[in-house]
PDB file of C-alpha atoms in Angstrom:
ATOM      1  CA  UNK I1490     -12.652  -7.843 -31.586  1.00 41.00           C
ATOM      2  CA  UNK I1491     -10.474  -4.804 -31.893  1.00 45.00           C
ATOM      3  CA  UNK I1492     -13.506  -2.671 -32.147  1.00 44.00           C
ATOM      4  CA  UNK I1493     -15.401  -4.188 -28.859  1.00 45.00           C
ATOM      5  CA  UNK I1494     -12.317  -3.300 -26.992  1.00 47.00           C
ATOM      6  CA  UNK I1495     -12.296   0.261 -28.316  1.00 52.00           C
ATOM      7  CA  UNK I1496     -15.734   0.964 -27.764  1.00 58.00           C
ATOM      8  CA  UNK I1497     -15.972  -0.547 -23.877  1.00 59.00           C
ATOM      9  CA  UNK I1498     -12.801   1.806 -23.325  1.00 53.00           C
ATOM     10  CA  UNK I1499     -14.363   4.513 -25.110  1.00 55.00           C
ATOM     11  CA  UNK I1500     -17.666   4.421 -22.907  1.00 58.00           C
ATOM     12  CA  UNK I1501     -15.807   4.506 -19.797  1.00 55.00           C
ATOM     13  CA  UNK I1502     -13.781   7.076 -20.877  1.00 54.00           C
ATOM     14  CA  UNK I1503     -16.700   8.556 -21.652  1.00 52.00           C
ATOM     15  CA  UNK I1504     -18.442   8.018 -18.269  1.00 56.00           C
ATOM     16  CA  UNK I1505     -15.769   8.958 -16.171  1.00 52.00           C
ATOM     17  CA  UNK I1506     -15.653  12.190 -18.193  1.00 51.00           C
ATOM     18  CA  UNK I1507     -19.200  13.298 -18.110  1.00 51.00           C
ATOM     19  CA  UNK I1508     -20.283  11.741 -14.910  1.00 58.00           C
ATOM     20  CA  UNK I1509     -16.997  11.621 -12.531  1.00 52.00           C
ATOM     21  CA  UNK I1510     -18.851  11.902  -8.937  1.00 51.00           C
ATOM     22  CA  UNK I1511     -21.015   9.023 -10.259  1.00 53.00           C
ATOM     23  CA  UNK I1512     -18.313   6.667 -11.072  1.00 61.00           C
ATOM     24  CA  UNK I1513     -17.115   4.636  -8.879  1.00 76.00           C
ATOM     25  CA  UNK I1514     -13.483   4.603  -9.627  1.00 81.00           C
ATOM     26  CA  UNK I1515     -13.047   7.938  -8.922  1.00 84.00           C
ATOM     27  CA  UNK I1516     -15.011   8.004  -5.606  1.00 84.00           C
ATOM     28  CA  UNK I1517     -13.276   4.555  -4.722  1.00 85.00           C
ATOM     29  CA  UNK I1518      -9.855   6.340  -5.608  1.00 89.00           C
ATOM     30  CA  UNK I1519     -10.588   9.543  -3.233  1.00 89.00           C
ATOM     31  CA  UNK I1520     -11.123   6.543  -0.616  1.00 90.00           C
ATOM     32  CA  UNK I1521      -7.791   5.478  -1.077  1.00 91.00           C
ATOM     33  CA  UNK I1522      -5.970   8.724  -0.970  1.00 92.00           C
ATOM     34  CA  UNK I1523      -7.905   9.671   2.174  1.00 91.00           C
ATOM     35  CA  UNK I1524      -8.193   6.694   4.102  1.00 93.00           C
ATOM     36  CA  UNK I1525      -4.717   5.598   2.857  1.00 94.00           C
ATOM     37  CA  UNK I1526      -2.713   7.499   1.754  1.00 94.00           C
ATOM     38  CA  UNK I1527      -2.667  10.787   3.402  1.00 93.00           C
ATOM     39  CA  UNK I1528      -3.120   8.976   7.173  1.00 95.00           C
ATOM     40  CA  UNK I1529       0.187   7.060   6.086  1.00 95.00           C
ATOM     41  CA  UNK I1530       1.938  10.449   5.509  1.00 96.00           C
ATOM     42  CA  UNK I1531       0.420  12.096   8.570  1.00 94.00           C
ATOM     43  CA  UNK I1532       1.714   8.600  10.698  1.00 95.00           C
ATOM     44  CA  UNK I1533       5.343   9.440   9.114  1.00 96.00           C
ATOM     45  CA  UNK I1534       5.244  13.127   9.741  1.00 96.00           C
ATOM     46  CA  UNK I1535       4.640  12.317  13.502  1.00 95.00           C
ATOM     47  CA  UNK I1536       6.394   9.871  13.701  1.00 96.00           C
ATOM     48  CA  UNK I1537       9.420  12.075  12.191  1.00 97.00           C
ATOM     49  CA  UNK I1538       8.618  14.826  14.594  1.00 96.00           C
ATOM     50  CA  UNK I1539       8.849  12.813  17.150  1.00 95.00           C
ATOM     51  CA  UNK I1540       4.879  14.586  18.226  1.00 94.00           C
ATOM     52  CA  UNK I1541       3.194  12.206  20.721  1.00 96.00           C
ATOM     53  CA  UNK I1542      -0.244  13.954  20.393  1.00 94.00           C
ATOM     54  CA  UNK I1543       0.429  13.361  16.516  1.00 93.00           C
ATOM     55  CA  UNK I1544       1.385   9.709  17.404  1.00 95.00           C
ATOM     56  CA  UNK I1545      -1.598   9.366  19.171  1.00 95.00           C
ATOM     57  CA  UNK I1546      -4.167  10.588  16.485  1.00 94.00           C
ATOM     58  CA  UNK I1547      -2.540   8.345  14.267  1.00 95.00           C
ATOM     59  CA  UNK I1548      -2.793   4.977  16.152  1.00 95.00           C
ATOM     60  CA  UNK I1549      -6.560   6.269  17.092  1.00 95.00           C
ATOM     61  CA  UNK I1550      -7.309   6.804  13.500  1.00 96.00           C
ATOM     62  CA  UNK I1551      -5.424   3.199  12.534  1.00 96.00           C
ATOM     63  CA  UNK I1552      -7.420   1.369  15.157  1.00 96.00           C
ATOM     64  CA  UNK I1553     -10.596   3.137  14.147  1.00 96.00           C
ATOM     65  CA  UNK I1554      -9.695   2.829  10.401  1.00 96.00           C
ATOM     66  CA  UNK I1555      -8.410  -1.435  11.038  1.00 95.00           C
ATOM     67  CA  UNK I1556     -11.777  -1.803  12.518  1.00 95.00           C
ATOM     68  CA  UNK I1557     -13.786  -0.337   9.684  1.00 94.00           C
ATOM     69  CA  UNK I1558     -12.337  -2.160   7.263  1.00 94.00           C
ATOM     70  CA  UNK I1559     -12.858  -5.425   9.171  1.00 93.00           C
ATOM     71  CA  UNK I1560     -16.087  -4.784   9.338  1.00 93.00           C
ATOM     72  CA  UNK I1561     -16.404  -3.931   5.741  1.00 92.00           C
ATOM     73  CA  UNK I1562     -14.691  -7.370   4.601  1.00 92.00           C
ATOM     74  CA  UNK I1563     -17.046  -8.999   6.302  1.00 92.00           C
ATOM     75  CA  UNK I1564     -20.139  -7.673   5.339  1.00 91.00           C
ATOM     76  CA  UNK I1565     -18.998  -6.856   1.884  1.00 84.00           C
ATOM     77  CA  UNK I1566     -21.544  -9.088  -0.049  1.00 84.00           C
ATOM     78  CA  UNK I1567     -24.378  -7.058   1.904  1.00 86.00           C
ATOM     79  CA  UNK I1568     -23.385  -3.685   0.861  1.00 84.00           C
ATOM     80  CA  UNK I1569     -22.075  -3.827  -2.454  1.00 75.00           C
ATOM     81  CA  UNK I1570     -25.560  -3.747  -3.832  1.00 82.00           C
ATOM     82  CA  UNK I1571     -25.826   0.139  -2.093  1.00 84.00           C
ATOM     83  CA  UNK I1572     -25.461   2.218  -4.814  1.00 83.00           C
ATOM     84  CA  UNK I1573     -23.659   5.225  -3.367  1.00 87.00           C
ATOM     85  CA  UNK I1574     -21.722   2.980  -0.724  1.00 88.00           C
ATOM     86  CA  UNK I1575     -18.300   4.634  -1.772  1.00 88.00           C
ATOM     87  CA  UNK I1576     -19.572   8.313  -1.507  1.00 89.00           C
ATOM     88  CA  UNK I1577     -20.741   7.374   2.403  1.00 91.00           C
ATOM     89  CA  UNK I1578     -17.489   5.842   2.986  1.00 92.00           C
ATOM     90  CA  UNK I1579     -15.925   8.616   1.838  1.00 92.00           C
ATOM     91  CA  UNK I1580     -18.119  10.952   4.265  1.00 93.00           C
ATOM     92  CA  UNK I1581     -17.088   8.365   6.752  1.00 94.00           C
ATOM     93  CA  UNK I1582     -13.135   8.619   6.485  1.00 94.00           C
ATOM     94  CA  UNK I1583     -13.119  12.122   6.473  1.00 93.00           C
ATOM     95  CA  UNK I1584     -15.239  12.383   9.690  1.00 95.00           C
ATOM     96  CA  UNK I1585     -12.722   9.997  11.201  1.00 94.00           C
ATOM     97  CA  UNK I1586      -9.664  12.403  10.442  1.00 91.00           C
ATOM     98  CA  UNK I1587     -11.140  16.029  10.451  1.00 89.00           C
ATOM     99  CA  UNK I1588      -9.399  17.566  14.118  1.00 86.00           C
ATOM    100  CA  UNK I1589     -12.664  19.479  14.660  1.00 89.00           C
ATOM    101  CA  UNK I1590     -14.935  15.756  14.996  1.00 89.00           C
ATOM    102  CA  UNK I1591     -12.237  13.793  16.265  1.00 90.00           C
ATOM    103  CA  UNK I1592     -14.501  10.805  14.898  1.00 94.00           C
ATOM    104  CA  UNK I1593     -11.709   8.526  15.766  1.00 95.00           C
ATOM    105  CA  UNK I1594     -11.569   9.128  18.876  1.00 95.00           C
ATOM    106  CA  UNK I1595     -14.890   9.116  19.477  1.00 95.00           C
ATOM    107  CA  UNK I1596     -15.387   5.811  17.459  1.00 95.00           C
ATOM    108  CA  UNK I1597     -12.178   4.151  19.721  1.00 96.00           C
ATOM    109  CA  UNK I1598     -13.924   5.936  23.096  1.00 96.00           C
ATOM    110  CA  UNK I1599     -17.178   4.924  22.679  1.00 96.00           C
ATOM    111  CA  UNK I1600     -17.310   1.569  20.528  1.00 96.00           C
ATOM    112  CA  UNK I1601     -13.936  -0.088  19.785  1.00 95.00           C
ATOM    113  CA  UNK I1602     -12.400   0.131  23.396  1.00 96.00           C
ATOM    114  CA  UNK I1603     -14.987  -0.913  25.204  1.00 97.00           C
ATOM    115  CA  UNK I1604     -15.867  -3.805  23.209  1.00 95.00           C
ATOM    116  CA  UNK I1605     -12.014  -4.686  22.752  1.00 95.00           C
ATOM    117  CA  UNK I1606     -12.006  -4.637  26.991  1.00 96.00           C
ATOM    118  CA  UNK I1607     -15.241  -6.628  27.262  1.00 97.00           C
ATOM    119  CA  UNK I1608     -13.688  -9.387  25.463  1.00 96.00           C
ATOM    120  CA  UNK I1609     -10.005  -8.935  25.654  1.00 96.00           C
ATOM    121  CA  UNK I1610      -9.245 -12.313  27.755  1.00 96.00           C
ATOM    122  CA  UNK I1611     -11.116 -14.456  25.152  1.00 96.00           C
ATOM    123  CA  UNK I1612      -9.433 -12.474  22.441  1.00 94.00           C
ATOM    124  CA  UNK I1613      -5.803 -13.162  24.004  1.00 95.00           C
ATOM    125  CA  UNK I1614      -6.589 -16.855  24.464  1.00 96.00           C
ATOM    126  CA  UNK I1615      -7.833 -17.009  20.792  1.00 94.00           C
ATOM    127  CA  UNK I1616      -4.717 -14.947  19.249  1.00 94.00           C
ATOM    128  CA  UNK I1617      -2.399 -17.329  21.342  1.00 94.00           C
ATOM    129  CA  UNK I1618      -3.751 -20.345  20.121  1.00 94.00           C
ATOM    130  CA  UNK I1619      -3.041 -19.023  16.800  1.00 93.00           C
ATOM    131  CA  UNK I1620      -0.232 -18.175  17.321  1.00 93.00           C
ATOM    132  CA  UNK I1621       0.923 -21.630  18.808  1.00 93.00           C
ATOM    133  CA  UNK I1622      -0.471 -23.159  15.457  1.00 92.00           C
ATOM    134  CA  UNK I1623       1.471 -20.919  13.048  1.00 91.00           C
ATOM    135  CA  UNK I1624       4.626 -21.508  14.971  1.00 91.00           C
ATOM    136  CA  UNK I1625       3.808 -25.465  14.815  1.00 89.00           C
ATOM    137  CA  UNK I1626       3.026 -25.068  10.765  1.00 87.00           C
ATOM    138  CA  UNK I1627       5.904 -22.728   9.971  1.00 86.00           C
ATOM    139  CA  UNK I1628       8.022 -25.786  12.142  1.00 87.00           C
ATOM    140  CA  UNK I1629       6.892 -28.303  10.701  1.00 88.00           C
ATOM    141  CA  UNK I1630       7.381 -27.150   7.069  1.00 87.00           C
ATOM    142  CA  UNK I1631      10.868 -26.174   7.426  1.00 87.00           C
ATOM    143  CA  UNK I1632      12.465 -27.705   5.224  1.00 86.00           C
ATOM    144  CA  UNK I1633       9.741 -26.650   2.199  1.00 87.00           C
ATOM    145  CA  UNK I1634      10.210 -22.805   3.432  1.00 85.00           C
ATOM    146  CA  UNK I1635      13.391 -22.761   3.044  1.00 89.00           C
ATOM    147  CA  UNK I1636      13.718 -24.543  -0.300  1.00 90.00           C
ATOM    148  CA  UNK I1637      11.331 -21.613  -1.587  1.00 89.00           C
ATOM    149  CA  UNK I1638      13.437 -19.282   0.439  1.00 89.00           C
ATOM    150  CA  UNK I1639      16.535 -20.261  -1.706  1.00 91.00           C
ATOM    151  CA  UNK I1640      14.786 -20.296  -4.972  1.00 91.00           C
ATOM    152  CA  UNK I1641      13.876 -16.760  -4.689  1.00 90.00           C
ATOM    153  CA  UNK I1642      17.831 -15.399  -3.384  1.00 89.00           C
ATOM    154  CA  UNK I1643      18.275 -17.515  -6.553  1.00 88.00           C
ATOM    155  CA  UNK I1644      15.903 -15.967  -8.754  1.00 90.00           C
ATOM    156  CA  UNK I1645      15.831 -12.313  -7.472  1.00 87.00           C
ATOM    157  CA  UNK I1646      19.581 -12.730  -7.448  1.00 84.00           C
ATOM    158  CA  UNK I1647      19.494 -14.029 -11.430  1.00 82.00           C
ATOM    159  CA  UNK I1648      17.168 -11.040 -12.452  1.00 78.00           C
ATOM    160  CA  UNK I1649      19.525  -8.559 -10.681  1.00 80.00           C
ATOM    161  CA  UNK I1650      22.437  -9.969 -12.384  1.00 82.00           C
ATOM    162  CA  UNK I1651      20.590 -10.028 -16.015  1.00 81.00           C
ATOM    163  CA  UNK I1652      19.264  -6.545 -15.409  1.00 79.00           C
ATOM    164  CA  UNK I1653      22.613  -5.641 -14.032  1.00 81.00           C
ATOM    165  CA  UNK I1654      24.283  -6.673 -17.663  1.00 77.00           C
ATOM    166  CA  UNK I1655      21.848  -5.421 -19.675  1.00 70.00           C
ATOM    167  CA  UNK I1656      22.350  -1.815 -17.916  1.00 69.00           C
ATOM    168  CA  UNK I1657      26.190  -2.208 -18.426  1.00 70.00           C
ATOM    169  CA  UNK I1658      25.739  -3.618 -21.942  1.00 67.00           C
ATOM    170  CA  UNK I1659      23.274  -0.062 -22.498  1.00 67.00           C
ATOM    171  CA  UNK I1660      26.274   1.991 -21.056  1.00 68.00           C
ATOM    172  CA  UNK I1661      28.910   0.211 -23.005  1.00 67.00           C
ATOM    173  CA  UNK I1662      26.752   0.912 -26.456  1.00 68.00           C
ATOM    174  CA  UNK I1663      26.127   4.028 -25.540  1.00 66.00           C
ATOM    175  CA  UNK I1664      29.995   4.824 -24.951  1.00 60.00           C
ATOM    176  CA  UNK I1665      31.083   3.283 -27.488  1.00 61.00           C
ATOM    177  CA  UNK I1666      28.613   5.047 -29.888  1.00 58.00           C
ATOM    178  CA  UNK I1667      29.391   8.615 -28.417  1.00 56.00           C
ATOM    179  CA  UNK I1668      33.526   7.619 -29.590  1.00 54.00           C
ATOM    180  CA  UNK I1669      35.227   8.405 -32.961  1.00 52.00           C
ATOM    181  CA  UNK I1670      36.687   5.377 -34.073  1.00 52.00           C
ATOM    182  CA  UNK I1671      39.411   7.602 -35.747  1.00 52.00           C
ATOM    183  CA  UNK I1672      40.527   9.212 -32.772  1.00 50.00           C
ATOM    184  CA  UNK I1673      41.451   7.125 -29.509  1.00 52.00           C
ATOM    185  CA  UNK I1674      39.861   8.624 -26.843  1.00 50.00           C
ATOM    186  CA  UNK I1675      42.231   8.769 -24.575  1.00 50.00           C
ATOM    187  CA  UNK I1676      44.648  10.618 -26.862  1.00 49.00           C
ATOM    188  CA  UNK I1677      45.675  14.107 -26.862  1.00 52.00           C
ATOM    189  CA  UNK I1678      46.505  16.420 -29.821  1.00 53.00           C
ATOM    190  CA  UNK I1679      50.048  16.593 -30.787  1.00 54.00           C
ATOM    191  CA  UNK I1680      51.798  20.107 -29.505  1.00 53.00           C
ATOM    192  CA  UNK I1681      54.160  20.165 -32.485  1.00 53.00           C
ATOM    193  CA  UNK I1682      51.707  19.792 -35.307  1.00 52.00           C
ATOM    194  CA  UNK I1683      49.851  23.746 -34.949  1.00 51.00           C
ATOM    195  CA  UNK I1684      48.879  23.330 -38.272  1.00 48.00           C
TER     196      UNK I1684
END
């Protein structure tokens, strides 16, 4: 069994080494960092800098970015059999971010916000609806979400305390290890014995 394992781990090894632009967990991990995480960092930076054209770009790109992966989820069984799906995704978030195609913008501008306005007042009546019936379950369950509620202060609040002793119990081996037991620590050397 031992040697299935290490032979399925050494073929993908192996694959991702001589074929990286064909694997997909490489392309589907540059879709991450560029979709992900380097919009999140760009959001921060503006919103650090306090840069409302920044701002803007940002919430342009997460609208465009919200809607693409909506769209994705839901059609998800229809192009997973595309074989290079990830590298045109790819293609796709960087046109959405790069200043010079402003493909968020243009994707908001000419798709999203006109669609979003078309059917905004049957899209409010829908979300508040929804919104009634959460507020109805959440009530109505009370009692259950805050038994759960408890359990994890109580459990979070056990794990902190065990890893809490076990750091102290580290620190106290550790000091007590670094000690001669000859020599208290806290004593000094007598002045009157120089020799």
């Amino acid at each position: 069994m031992a040697l299935l394992g290490s032979n399925i781990t050494g073929e993908v090894g192996l694959r991702l080494l001589l074929c990286p632009l064909g694997s997909n967990v490489v392309i589907r991990t540059a879709c991450c960092t560029v979709g992900i995480a380097l919009p999140v960092y760009s959001t921060f930076k503006a919103i650090e800098n306090k840069d409302e054209n920044a701002q803007h770009r940002c919430l342009l790109y997460w609208a465009a970015y919200g809607s693409f992966s909506l769209v994705e989820v839901l059609t998800d069984k229809l192009i997973s059999w595309c074989p290079i799906y990830y590298h045109l995704k790819f293609a796709f978030l960087v046109w959405l971010q790069l200043p010079p195609t402003s493909g968020a913008k243009q994707l908001y501008v000419n798709h999203l916000r006109p669609l979003l306005l078309r059917h905004q007042a049957r899209i409010d009546q829908v979300l508040g609806l929804a919104y009634c019936e959460v507020i109805k379950l959440v009530s109505s369950y009370q009692t259950e979400i805050q038994f759960v509620r408890n359990m994890v202060v109580k459990i979070t609040g056990s794990a902190d305390q065990m890893l809490r002793g076990a750091t102290e119990s580290d620190r106290s081996q550790q000091h007590s290890s670094t000690e001669d037991p000859a020599v208290p620590f806290d004593s000094e050397p007598d002045p009157s014995n120089n020799g």
